[in-house]
């Protein structure tokens, strides 16, 4: 980026209080991809954009870039959508925060992927309209696909045989499905039915608006949650904070 002022459509991924009155922020923007920046005096009420920089906020962002560092200075933030209904329920908020954390962890500054922005906004809207766990799995596979980490779900990664009726396994280390014959000696295999693998393979290619065409089977949620998160952890090399929080919520509700 050259030195100057810019405008971007953005979702606030992360916000951290800094010093007396500043905030350090991470955004995913349509025009510039992931951005980090500082909002000077953001916590003083006289600033117009106070409150618009909370995580989840979909904003029209004005920022200044000095042409050298990767850090931008936030000049203004007009609210497009606060996703207020998502903040009214702790479970929905946790789901939404998971989408934000996953987006932040899977993307890098300097690599502009407009599809990440569009997908994130579309999924937050869908989550707001009708929360369900399938959406989280579809978001994961879409994001993996857009960011270039899509696992091989069309058949066995070892012998290349196409997925048929037979039970399969998923290996995060191998980056995809493994058939029963090729499975011996591979550690950390997770059983996956061909139906679940096929559905996720389709979901990876579909735009957010067309996902409602997919009809997941009974085993889908349990199978997909287990192996997708295993794969995400393998790719990122760490656990996600929001997933730990969601697990705690689930056990508290159970
Ligand atoms: Zn095989």
XYZ file of C-alpha atoms and ligand atoms in Angstrom:
255
model
C 0.000 0.000 0.000
C 1.186 3.507 -0.815
C 1.103 6.246 1.812
C -2.369 7.716 2.024
C -5.943 7.429 3.215
C -8.066 4.463 2.220
C -11.598 3.277 2.527
C -12.602 -0.355 2.959
C -15.543 -2.579 3.817
C -14.490 -4.494 6.906
C -15.494 -6.895 9.647
C -13.825 -6.365 13.030
C -12.196 -9.687 13.940
C -10.476 -8.681 17.116
C -10.180 -5.719 19.443
C -7.789 -5.121 22.300
C -7.610 -2.124 24.624
C -4.229 -0.455 24.519
C -2.783 2.213 26.787
C -5.042 4.897 28.207
C -7.555 5.210 25.424
C -6.434 3.382 22.289
C -7.474 0.144 20.693
C -5.505 -2.365 18.659
C -7.700 -3.967 16.014
C -7.721 -6.697 13.414
C -10.047 -6.478 10.425
C -10.866 -8.535 7.401
C -11.516 -6.139 4.555
C -12.858 -6.638 1.058
C -10.248 -4.415 -0.561
C -7.062 -5.094 1.434
C -7.582 -8.503 3.043
C -6.551 -8.799 6.679
C -5.406 -5.580 8.326
C -4.114 -4.652 11.746
C -4.361 -1.159 13.064
C -4.729 1.242 15.919
C -7.661 3.480 16.742
C -6.311 6.422 18.705
C -8.650 7.638 21.403
C -11.220 5.019 20.431
C -12.324 4.634 24.015
C -13.010 8.330 24.559
C -16.675 8.980 24.066
C -16.105 12.143 22.028
C -14.910 10.010 19.125
C -17.741 9.398 16.694
C -16.813 5.834 15.951
C -16.730 4.619 19.513
C -18.656 1.349 19.757
C -18.399 0.670 16.039
C -15.088 -1.067 16.565
C -16.336 -3.962 18.670
C -15.643 -7.458 17.335
C -18.331 -8.600 14.849
C -19.086 -5.072 13.647
C -19.447 -4.815 9.889
C -18.166 -1.346 9.071
C -17.261 1.148 6.428
C -13.669 1.801 7.474
C -11.502 4.836 6.766
C -7.835 4.399 7.564
C -4.443 5.940 6.972
C -1.420 3.953 5.899
C 2.056 5.456 6.195
C 3.420 3.416 3.307
C 5.949 1.396 5.285
C 4.611 -0.509 8.315
C 1.851 -3.113 8.184
C -0.076 -1.195 10.816
C -2.800 1.242 9.767
C -4.350 4.118 11.702
C -8.129 4.049 11.944
C -9.632 7.425 11.022
C -13.311 6.615 11.007
C -15.690 3.670 11.184
C -19.311 3.830 10.099
C -21.509 0.967 11.142
C -23.016 -1.127 8.342
C -24.334 -3.891 10.617
C -23.661 -4.576 14.304
C -25.142 -8.112 14.114
C -26.948 -7.213 17.340
C -29.146 -10.381 17.457
C -25.982 -12.495 17.545
C -24.914 -10.714 20.717
C -28.149 -11.424 22.577
C -27.537 -15.123 23.048
C -24.318 -16.539 24.496
C -24.276 -19.624 22.251
C -24.849 -17.660 19.061
C -22.234 -15.142 20.128
C -19.778 -17.977 20.727
C -20.530 -19.375 17.246
C -20.035 -15.952 15.656
C -16.788 -15.366 17.568
C -15.566 -18.734 16.328
C -16.059 -17.604 12.721
C -14.054 -14.463 13.521
C -11.213 -16.336 15.208
C -11.019 -18.937 12.452
C -10.900 -16.197 9.808
C -8.174 -14.383 11.698
C -6.079 -17.519 12.179
C -6.417 -18.882 8.646
C -5.575 -15.679 6.786
C -2.403 -13.635 6.394
C -1.869 -9.944 5.929
C -0.861 -8.961 2.423
C -2.873 -11.734 0.745
C -6.170 -10.286 -0.458
C -8.954 -12.850 -0.787
C -12.277 -11.076 -1.438
C -14.068 -14.435 -1.100
C -13.029 -14.570 2.575
C -14.763 -11.253 3.231
C -17.900 -12.225 1.291
C -18.073 -15.644 2.938
C -17.630 -14.263 6.448
C -20.350 -11.626 5.993
C -22.729 -14.137 4.375
C -22.268 -16.688 7.162
C -22.717 -14.103 9.920
C -26.006 -13.130 8.258
C -27.101 -16.768 7.990
C -26.146 -17.394 11.607
C -28.193 -14.364 12.580
C -31.225 -15.567 10.594
C -31.206 -19.206 11.699
C -28.466 -20.501 13.965
C -27.441 -24.101 13.404
C -24.305 -26.120 13.824
C -24.179 -27.250 10.204
C -23.364 -23.670 9.246
C -20.166 -23.818 11.283
C -19.032 -26.936 9.424
C -19.891 -25.402 6.042
C -17.984 -22.259 6.987
C -14.931 -24.305 7.962
C -14.810 -26.200 4.683
C -15.450 -23.030 2.626
C -12.696 -21.145 4.406
C -10.264 -24.052 4.089
C -11.045 -24.135 0.387
C -10.681 -20.380 -0.209
C -7.433 -20.206 1.765
C -5.928 -23.134 -0.143
C -6.103 -25.797 2.585
C -8.942 -27.926 1.251
C -8.414 -31.576 2.264
C -8.839 -34.309 -0.345
C -12.395 -35.603 0.073
C -13.051 -37.248 -3.295
C -11.342 -40.544 -2.512
C -8.348 -42.193 -0.888
C -5.192 -40.021 -0.824
C -2.983 -43.132 -0.987
C -4.456 -45.331 -3.752
C -6.598 -42.593 -5.397
C -9.629 -44.874 -5.455
C -12.858 -42.881 -5.503
C -15.073 -42.869 -2.453
C -17.772 -45.530 -2.813
C -20.135 -47.065 -0.303
C -17.372 -48.282 1.927
C -16.467 -46.713 5.263
C -13.524 -44.311 5.081
C -11.132 -42.620 7.446
C -9.770 -39.119 7.585
C -6.119 -38.396 8.221
C -5.129 -34.804 9.017
C -1.502 -35.670 8.493
C -2.186 -37.092 5.001
C -4.557 -34.225 4.212
C -7.602 -36.260 3.261
C -9.479 -39.540 3.139
C -7.863 -42.934 3.475
C -9.606 -46.189 2.492
C -9.650 -49.259 4.742
C -7.023 -51.107 2.681
C -4.549 -48.212 2.895
C -5.278 -47.415 6.536
C -2.897 -49.777 8.316
C -0.040 -48.057 10.084
C -1.541 -44.559 9.858
C -2.054 -42.959 13.256
C -4.880 -40.656 14.292
C -7.479 -41.868 11.794
C -11.034 -40.593 12.218
C -13.928 -42.614 10.723
C -15.982 -40.736 8.118
C -18.942 -41.969 6.099
C -18.911 -41.434 2.315
C -22.086 -39.348 2.705
C -20.427 -36.837 5.028
C -17.304 -36.621 2.864
C -19.375 -36.105 -0.288
C -21.534 -33.427 1.287
C -18.555 -31.426 2.544
C -16.898 -31.778 -0.824
C -19.963 -30.119 -2.363
C -20.195 -27.492 0.387
C -16.589 -26.490 -0.306
C -17.547 -25.470 -3.839
C -20.937 -23.861 -3.209
C -21.490 -20.174 -2.593
C -22.983 -19.426 0.806
C -26.438 -18.666 -0.608
C -26.749 -22.107 -2.204
C -25.859 -24.171 0.864
C -29.473 -24.677 1.858
C -29.742 -27.152 -1.039
C -27.561 -29.571 0.910
C -29.322 -32.077 3.137
C -26.913 -33.487 5.730
C -27.483 -37.039 6.978
C -27.840 -38.103 10.613
C -24.127 -38.735 11.166
C -22.989 -35.526 9.501
C -22.630 -33.216 12.497
C -20.708 -35.557 14.743
C -18.393 -36.850 12.010
C -17.669 -33.529 10.375
C -17.094 -31.659 13.623
C -14.543 -34.190 14.751
C -12.404 -34.506 11.653
C -12.628 -30.896 10.456
C -11.472 -29.525 13.781
C -8.706 -32.106 13.915
C -7.575 -30.930 10.478
C -7.836 -27.229 11.398
C -5.744 -27.779 14.533
C -3.207 -29.692 12.460
C -2.973 -26.869 9.905
C -2.767 -24.069 12.477
C -0.637 -25.991 14.938
C -2.847 -24.956 17.836
C -6.257 -25.024 19.505
C -8.698 -22.177 19.019
C -9.793 -20.243 22.102
C -13.423 -19.990 21.026
C -13.638 -23.765 20.513
C -12.552 -24.342 24.091
C -15.168 -21.852 25.238
C -17.863 -23.531 23.099
C -16.983 -26.922 24.587
C -17.362 -25.470 28.096
C -20.735 -23.976 27.174
C -21.914 -27.309 25.800
C -20.942 -29.211 28.930
C -22.551 -26.567 31.157
C -25.812 -26.869 29.182
C -25.760 -30.670 29.065
Zn -6.651 -46.436 -0.527
